Amino acid sequence: MLASKYVRIALGALFFALFSAGLISCTNKGHDSEKTVVVYVSEDQVFSEPILKDFEKQTGIRVKAVYDTEEAKSTGVMNRLIAEKNNPQADVYWANEPIRAQVLKEKGIAAPYVSKNAETISDVFKDKEGYWTGFSARARVLIMNKEVDSEPKSIFDLASPEWKGRAVIANPLFGTTTSHVAALFTVLGDERALAFMESLTENKVAISTSNGESADLVASGRYAFSLVDSDDAVNRIRQGRPVKMVYPDQGERGIGCFIVPNVVVLIKGARHPEAARRLIDYLLSPQVERKLAFADCAQIPLHKGVEIPPELKPLDKINVMKVDYEKVAKKMLEIQPFLRKWAGLK
Amino acid sequence: MVEVKLQSITKHLEGRLVLKDIDLEIVKGARLVLLGPSGCGKTTLLRLIAGFIAPDEGEIFISGKMVSRAGEIVVPPEERGIGFVFQDLALWPHMSVYKNLEFVLKAQRVPKTKRIERIKKMLDMVGLQDLSSRMPAQLSGGQRQRVALARALVSRPSLVLMDEPLSSLDWDLRAHLAKRICKLQEEIEFTMVYVTHDRDETKQLATQVVVIRNGTIKGDGEQS
Amino acid sequence: MTKRLALWAAALVLFFSGVLPVLSMLHSSLLLEGHLSFSNYLNIFSSEREWILLKNSLTLAFLVSLITLFLGVPLGLLLGKTDIPFKRQLSLILCIPILIPPYIVAVSVDNCLGQEGLLRLFLPAWVLSSLSSHYLGLGGSVFVLSTVYLPIPMLLTISLLKNVNPALEEAARLSAKWPLVLKEITLPIIRPGLILSAILVFVLCLGEFSVPSYLRYQVFSVESFTQFSAVYDFGSATAQSVPLAVVALLLLVAESLYSRKDLFLSTPLVSGTKTLEIALGNSRPYLFILVSALAFLIVILPLLSLFYSSLDFSVYKEAIKVAGDALTRSFFYAFLAASLLSILGFLSAYTIKNRAIWCWRLVDMTSLFLFAIPGTVLGIGLIATWNNPWTQFVYSSLLIIVFGYVARYHVLSSRIILSQLYLISPSMEEAAQLAGAGWLSRMLFILTPLSKRGIMAAWLCVFLFCLRDTDISLIVYPPGCETLPVRIFTLMANGSPGLISSLCMLMVVSVLVPASIFWHLRWSR
Ligand SMILES: Nc1ncnc2c1ncn2[C@@H]1O[C@H](COP(=O)(O)OP(=O)(O)O)[C@@H](O)[C@H]1O
Ligand SMILES: [Mg+2]
């Protein structure tokens, strides 16, 4: 009984300590000064957080972040931004692909801002009116098991009889795979794209839940090759798994490799516009691109002449698929019903 | 002949001495009334005899057989052949009157046809024949009382323990039921240990009275 | 006057924290380009896929509630009613999985079965690979969720057993052996509680998204998520979440009607009397080994493998560095929400028991509904409701997260306290009233002390559920103020396995410490 009295006192003290600690850590000091910037992030926290920390260190501006994860198909950040439209809380949105940014632009949530650091980034990766700007990109690549003799060279190999039942792709309802399919629709035209998707079904292409899983399935030899993001492939290569990365459709007449840049967006009605612009400038700087290239996400810099690790090809050595991301975004919403049917449990 | 014999029984509950060095013999066919103020240990004594708890010291014999000894229940309750009427009756709330009685017989593997017959007879004896499908919650206090009595007697135990069975009833019902218990005891001929703190009941029922105070027996005597 | 004020205040908090947000979402689901339209609802089952997903969801929930019930009740009996050794320790161990976010359990089991996992030391490779291939899909989801929710029926059984009037069992023991007594008397008496626990598990499984998605089993809750994540269409996403909520709500309503009918069963017990303990006799050591083996298999082994893959202590330093503040915040939010909910839950329970305000039934039903609706819908509803310039102080502060927890877990506190209030005779309050005590002092000095156990249990239960909450926190946490489960969740994408494991261990330990302290307090009583 005596013991439990002490336990109770200890508990009380603990709670009091927690209470005060919590209060201190969560009071929003100086909410409206430019000493703080609120950023919503869709890029994986493991990669984005260190960059934001560096920004804090360099500028003394406190970064308050809300993270999200694509891997888990989390719905957090984008839906927040949309729900908060009438009273925005975020200043900056760091998206891991341009399509989401385009959606924000269309919903009237983004504000235009042309950063001086973006001048040397190709116009393909920027919104014409400056609503979003791309940086460090992933490529959509083929990952193949080294044991396999012949090498797939094109995404159309997914539909070729040679590879029947030996390929896997992530569920096109989610993530970059959705964008990729939408991009194909804009490049090939509806008719050919539909035919291509149907032929995937006929060719018994397996469907996994994520690109990461696809990469693992190829690494373990369960499937011969897959279409994944370059970071998934580089990751497996660095782990020493028996896989190879192939940039697809590179020949002169090939449709090219689909590039998915990170994208940064200024939010309309941001509370800290000045700090927000500084953060955007920072993210668009070559030093950030270099960091992201050497990090495990292995992203391809969009600035020319940024140092990169050996596994990566510089952008100008890649035949890039020529797409208009604005159109891709529109197409993506348009083909949703089709995709849902297509991905339906067959 | 001695039905129940307690030999220097001592019992502590949560570190408190509740019963101290109790010696008691109950003759077969007797109506023994345990009389004492509340909190003196009467219920505890019954629970010891029934075998729900073991004594700390001493031994308990039923029909000459040792059933409990210090810290050990030798014969479990279900093999002691005891009927018990609880202070709060403890009717099973999810079973009808009939089912309450039937459970006892079923547990003792009485065949179905015999069960029906015995339950009917028992309900007749306590005057509940019309209420056999009622749930306990749908009965009056006196009726519940009689169900508890019937349930304790239906297996024809040779020993029946009653823990203030009438304490929650009003005065005239109490006198009426006490009479009925007397009559039943004479008809069925079981040994009865009856706990109460009420002197009127004692007068009405007892053939033998034992007074307990502060966990010890203060005196006993015969009564006609 | 104070009485009405207090009860209405409690009802209003529930309204503003939960009902209004969900209503605003439902409202938007009924609008299409500004006009009233049911098309979102008519489209729910537009293809065969949705039916298959619904079937999958129901299968998963059914199997898990069945398994947890049939395993949890015997375990509850063994640990709550017999003389099995180390029952406290065993119960605590078996409770660990429910204290941590379910996907962490999934990760740890995965760790165990994985190529570098702990089981590699004991099992041949082919057994391991066949096990891990079965782990993906329905099998693994059932296993993980059963592990996670087993404590619900188990704990409920233990606590209900203590509330059975001992004389009822004693009366039966006079003629029957224990197995028959348990089957015919004890279990039927606590049956309403057991059914509630099964339904609770069922509802929790229906709403579960993280585990099936981690284990690649397609369930219906994914539909609402696709709508949220791919098309950003709140209306249709809300509509897609309604079928599961309706199933869950129907079950909960059926249960609450049923349990009300059965109320006469709960005979208040005479205080101080203890229920009989079952002596296991010869089978005691065997049963002990059996239960320990189970605890080892489903709890210790996965935890060990988490620990094993985070053996490097520098990783722990790192974990505390990246998540120390998140951990503190988690405790703080959970503490606030639990304390608030103990008060609200008490007031609501009082409202429901005494039918004290006209909308008492509404209070009960809405809190059930808020528990059944997916967290995403509630979270986004909270944003839609509270994010405007006038209520900025709520949305940009921790209040919003507390609101989310209050709405979500209100039903737990009100139901737990309600069951305690039912055991208190109304005459207690009436006597105090006759003595001239006002309502407030009756509550403070009569009912609160009498229902102390229930209030404490509710506090702890809510505290733990808030501590492990991911779905609401993820959506509404103020920028820079995330909780530990959220941090683990977002770090899990491409984070280093060692760091993730050590964060999970941190989570486990931080939940276990308060849980075991309370455990100790409860048992020493
Ligand atoms: N389970 C128990 N734990 C602790 N003390 C008990 C318990 N049961 C009874 N007692 C105490 O033992 C004493 C005798 O109780 P009891 O036999 O019920 O008395 P009676 O039936 O004569 O009123 C009382 O003082 C009571 O408080
Ligand atoms: Mg008594």
PDB file of N, CA and C in Angstrom, chain C residues 178-218:
ATOM      1  N   TRP C 178     -16.505 -27.756 -12.240  1.00  0.00           N
ATOM      2  CA  TRP C 178     -16.221 -26.459 -12.847  1.00  0.00           C
ATOM      3  C   TRP C 178     -16.587 -26.329 -14.323  1.00  0.00           C
ATOM      4  N   PRO C 179     -16.210 -27.317 -15.159  1.00  0.00           N
ATOM      5  CA  PRO C 179     -16.514 -27.106 -16.586  1.00  0.00           C
ATOM      6  C   PRO C 179     -17.993 -26.819 -16.833  1.00  0.00           C
ATOM      7  N   LEU C 180     -18.845 -27.575 -16.162  1.00  0.00           N
ATOM      8  CA  LEU C 180     -20.277 -27.368 -16.359  1.00  0.00           C
ATOM      9  C   LEU C 180     -20.704 -26.013 -15.786  1.00  0.00           C
ATOM     10  N   VAL C 181     -20.136 -25.656 -14.652  1.00  0.00           N
ATOM     11  CA  VAL C 181     -20.492 -24.368 -14.041  1.00  0.00           C
ATOM     12  C   VAL C 181     -20.117 -23.227 -14.979  1.00  0.00           C
ATOM     13  N   LEU C 182     -18.912 -23.318 -15.544  1.00  0.00           N
ATOM     14  CA  LEU C 182     -18.485 -22.257 -16.458  1.00  0.00           C
ATOM     15  C   LEU C 182     -19.399 -22.179 -17.662  1.00  0.00           C
ATOM     16  N   LYS C 183     -19.718 -23.370 -18.190  1.00  0.00           N
ATOM     17  CA  LYS C 183     -20.478 -23.402 -19.426  1.00  0.00           C
ATOM     18  C   LYS C 183     -21.913 -22.913 -19.208  1.00  0.00           C
ATOM     19  N   GLU C 184     -22.520 -23.331 -18.118  1.00  0.00           N
ATOM     20  CA  GLU C 184     -23.946 -23.063 -17.954  1.00  0.00           C
ATOM     21  C   GLU C 184     -24.231 -21.809 -17.117  1.00  0.00           C
ATOM     22  N   ILE C 185     -23.332 -21.449 -16.254  1.00  0.00           N
ATOM     23  CA  ILE C 185     -23.624 -20.330 -15.354  1.00  0.00           C
ATOM     24  C   ILE C 185     -22.742 -19.122 -15.663  1.00  0.00           C
ATOM     25  N   THR C 186     -21.441 -19.296 -15.493  1.00  0.00           N
ATOM     26  CA  THR C 186     -20.549 -18.136 -15.578  1.00  0.00           C
ATOM     27  C   THR C 186     -20.571 -17.480 -16.953  1.00  0.00           C
ATOM     28  N   LEU C 187     -20.291 -18.270 -17.978  1.00  0.00           N
ATOM     29  CA  LEU C 187     -20.205 -17.674 -19.312  1.00  0.00           C
ATOM     30  C   LEU C 187     -21.531 -17.073 -19.775  1.00  0.00           C
ATOM     31  N   PRO C 188     -22.662 -17.776 -19.593  1.00  0.00           N
ATOM     32  CA  PRO C 188     -23.920 -17.125 -19.989  1.00  0.00           C
ATOM     33  C   PRO C 188     -24.151 -15.796 -19.279  1.00  0.00           C
ATOM     34  N   ILE C 189     -23.721 -15.704 -18.022  1.00  0.00           N
ATOM     35  CA  ILE C 189     -23.965 -14.456 -17.308  1.00  0.00           C
ATOM     36  C   ILE C 189     -23.143 -13.316 -17.882  1.00  0.00           C
ATOM     37  N   ILE C 190     -21.906 -13.611 -18.311  1.00  0.00           N
ATOM     38  CA  ILE C 190     -21.101 -12.521 -18.858  1.00  0.00           C
ATOM     39  C   ILE C 190     -21.225 -12.433 -20.378  1.00  0.00           C
ATOM     40  N   ARG C 191     -22.132 -13.206 -20.949  1.00  0.00           N
ATOM     41  CA  ARG C 191     -22.232 -13.251 -22.406  1.00  0.00           C
ATOM     42  C   ARG C 191     -22.395 -11.884 -23.085  1.00  0.00           C
ATOM     43  N   PRO C 192     -23.247 -10.998 -22.560  1.00  0.00           N
ATOM     44  CA  PRO C 192     -23.380  -9.702 -23.251  1.00  0.00           C
ATOM     45  C   PRO C 192     -22.040  -8.995 -23.416  1.00  0.00           C
ATOM     46  N   GLY C 193     -21.226  -9.063 -22.395  1.00  0.00           N
ATOM     47  CA  GLY C 193     -19.914  -8.434 -22.468  1.00  0.00           C
ATOM     48  C   GLY C 193     -19.037  -9.095 -23.512  1.00  0.00           C
ATOM     49  N   LEU C 194     -19.146 -10.430 -23.588  1.00  0.00           N
ATOM     50  CA  LEU C 194     -18.319 -11.147 -24.562  1.00  0.00           C
ATOM     51  C   LEU C 194     -18.737 -10.804 -25.982  1.00  0.00           C
ATOM     52  N   ILE C 195     -20.058 -10.708 -26.173  1.00  0.00           N
ATOM     53  CA  ILE C 195     -20.525 -10.358 -27.516  1.00  0.00           C
ATOM     54  C   ILE C 195     -20.052  -8.951 -27.871  1.00  0.00           C
ATOM     55  N   LEU C 196     -20.127  -8.060 -26.902  1.00  0.00           N
ATOM     56  CA  LEU C 196     -19.641  -6.703 -27.158  1.00  0.00           C
ATOM     57  C   LEU C 196     -18.177  -6.730 -27.583  1.00  0.00           C
ATOM     58  N   SER C 197     -17.391  -7.553 -26.899  1.00  0.00           N
ATOM     59  CA  SER C 197     -15.970  -7.574 -27.237  1.00  0.00           C
ATOM     60  C   SER C 197     -15.767  -8.093 -28.654  1.00  0.00           C
ATOM     61  N   ALA C 198     -16.545  -9.111 -29.053  1.00  0.00           N
ATOM     62  CA  ALA C 198     -16.401  -9.632 -30.413  1.00  0.00           C
ATOM     63  C   ALA C 198     -16.780  -8.562 -31.425  1.00  0.00           C
ATOM     64  N   ILE C 199     -17.842  -7.832 -31.127  1.00  0.00           N
ATOM     65  CA  ILE C 199     -18.274  -6.795 -32.069  1.00  0.00           C
ATOM     66  C   ILE C 199     -17.248  -5.678 -32.155  1.00  0.00           C
ATOM     67  N   LEU C 200     -16.692  -5.345 -31.016  1.00  0.00           N
ATOM     68  CA  LEU C 200     -15.657  -4.320 -30.992  1.00  0.00           C
ATOM     69  C   LEU C 200     -14.493  -4.719 -31.892  1.00  0.00           C
ATOM     70  N   VAL C 201     -14.068  -5.963 -31.758  1.00  0.00           N
ATOM     71  CA  VAL C 201     -12.967  -6.456 -32.591  1.00  0.00           C
ATOM     72  C   VAL C 201     -13.368  -6.391 -34.063  1.00  0.00           C
ATOM     73  N   PHE C 202     -14.587  -6.800 -34.335  1.00  0.00           N
ATOM     74  CA  PHE C 202     -15.079  -6.793 -35.714  1.00  0.00           C
ATOM     75  C   PHE C 202     -15.006  -5.379 -36.307  1.00  0.00           C
ATOM     76  N   VAL C 203     -15.499  -4.431 -35.545  1.00  0.00           N
ATOM     77  CA  VAL C 203     -15.522  -3.045 -36.028  1.00  0.00           C
ATOM     78  C   VAL C 203     -14.109  -2.509 -36.218  1.00  0.00           C
ATOM     79  N   LEU C 204     -13.249  -2.795 -35.262  1.00  0.00           N
ATOM     80  CA  LEU C 204     -11.872  -2.322 -35.378  1.00  0.00           C
ATOM     81  C   LEU C 204     -11.190  -2.919 -36.611  1.00  0.00           C
ATOM     82  N   CYS C 205     -11.493  -4.193 -36.895  1.00  0.00           N
ATOM     83  CA  CYS C 205     -10.888  -4.839 -38.062  1.00  0.00           C
ATOM     84  C   CYS C 205     -11.420  -4.239 -39.361  1.00  0.00           C
ATOM     85  N   LEU C 206     -12.699  -3.954 -39.397  1.00  0.00           N
ATOM     86  CA  LEU C 206     -13.281  -3.360 -40.606  1.00  0.00           C
ATOM     87  C   LEU C 206     -12.576  -2.059 -40.957  1.00  0.00           C
ATOM     88  N   GLY C 207     -12.284  -1.258 -39.950  1.00  0.00           N
ATOM     89  CA  GLY C 207     -11.682   0.040 -40.196  1.00  0.00           C
ATOM     90  C   GLY C 207     -10.182  -0.037 -40.409  1.00  0.00           C
ATOM     91  N   GLU C 208      -9.612  -1.188 -40.112  1.00  0.00           N
ATOM     92  CA  GLU C 208      -8.156  -1.330 -40.187  1.00  0.00           C
ATOM     93  C   GLU C 208      -7.677  -1.260 -41.626  1.00  0.00           C
ATOM     94  N   PHE C 209      -6.703  -0.400 -41.854  1.00  0.00           N
ATOM     95  CA  PHE C 209      -6.198  -0.255 -43.204  1.00  0.00           C
ATOM     96  C   PHE C 209      -4.711  -0.583 -43.282  1.00  0.00           C
ATOM     97  N   SER C 210      -3.985  -0.178 -42.252  1.00  0.00           N
ATOM     98  CA  SER C 210      -2.530  -0.281 -42.344  1.00  0.00           C
ATOM     99  C   SER C 210      -2.045  -1.724 -42.454  1.00  0.00           C
ATOM    100  N   VAL C 211      -2.613  -2.618 -41.651  1.00  0.00           N
ATOM    101  CA  VAL C 211      -2.122  -4.000 -41.669  1.00  0.00           C
ATOM    102  C   VAL C 211      -2.444  -4.711 -42.984  1.00  0.00           C
ATOM    103  N   PRO C 212      -3.717  -4.711 -43.420  1.00  0.00           N
ATOM    104  CA  PRO C 212      -3.974  -5.364 -44.714  1.00  0.00           C
ATOM    105  C   PRO C 212      -3.148  -4.750 -45.840  1.00  0.00           C
ATOM    106  N   SER C 213      -2.936  -3.443 -45.808  1.00  0.00           N
ATOM    107  CA  SER C 213      -2.196  -2.878 -46.928  1.00  0.00           C
ATOM    108  C   SER C 213      -0.727  -3.261 -46.826  1.00  0.00           C
ATOM    109  N   TYR C 214      -0.205  -3.346 -45.632  1.00  0.00           N
ATOM    110  CA  TYR C 214       1.174  -3.793 -45.476  1.00  0.00           C
ATOM    111  C   TYR C 214       1.316  -5.242 -45.942  1.00  0.00           C
ATOM    112  N   LEU C 215       0.316  -6.032 -45.641  1.00  0.00           N
ATOM    113  CA  LEU C 215       0.384  -7.457 -45.979  1.00  0.00           C
ATOM    114  C   LEU C 215      -0.292  -7.771 -47.308  1.00  0.00           C
ATOM    115  N   ARG C 216      -0.639  -6.732 -48.019  1.00  0.00           N
ATOM    116  CA  ARG C 216      -1.156  -6.879 -49.374  1.00  0.00           C
ATOM    117  C   ARG C 216      -2.424  -7.711 -49.440  1.00  0.00           C
ATOM    118  N   TYR C 217      -3.328  -7.424 -48.553  1.00  0.00           N
ATOM    119  CA  TYR C 217      -4.630  -8.046 -48.639  1.00  0.00           C
ATOM    120  C   TYR C 217      -5.612  -6.914 -48.920  1.00  0.00           C
ATOM    121  N   GLN C 218      -6.358  -7.063 -50.001  1.00  0.00           N
ATOM    122  CA  GLN C 218      -7.196  -5.941 -50.426  1.00  0.00           C
ATOM    123  C   GLN C 218      -8.499  -5.918 -49.654  1.00  0.00           C
TER     124      GLN C 218
END
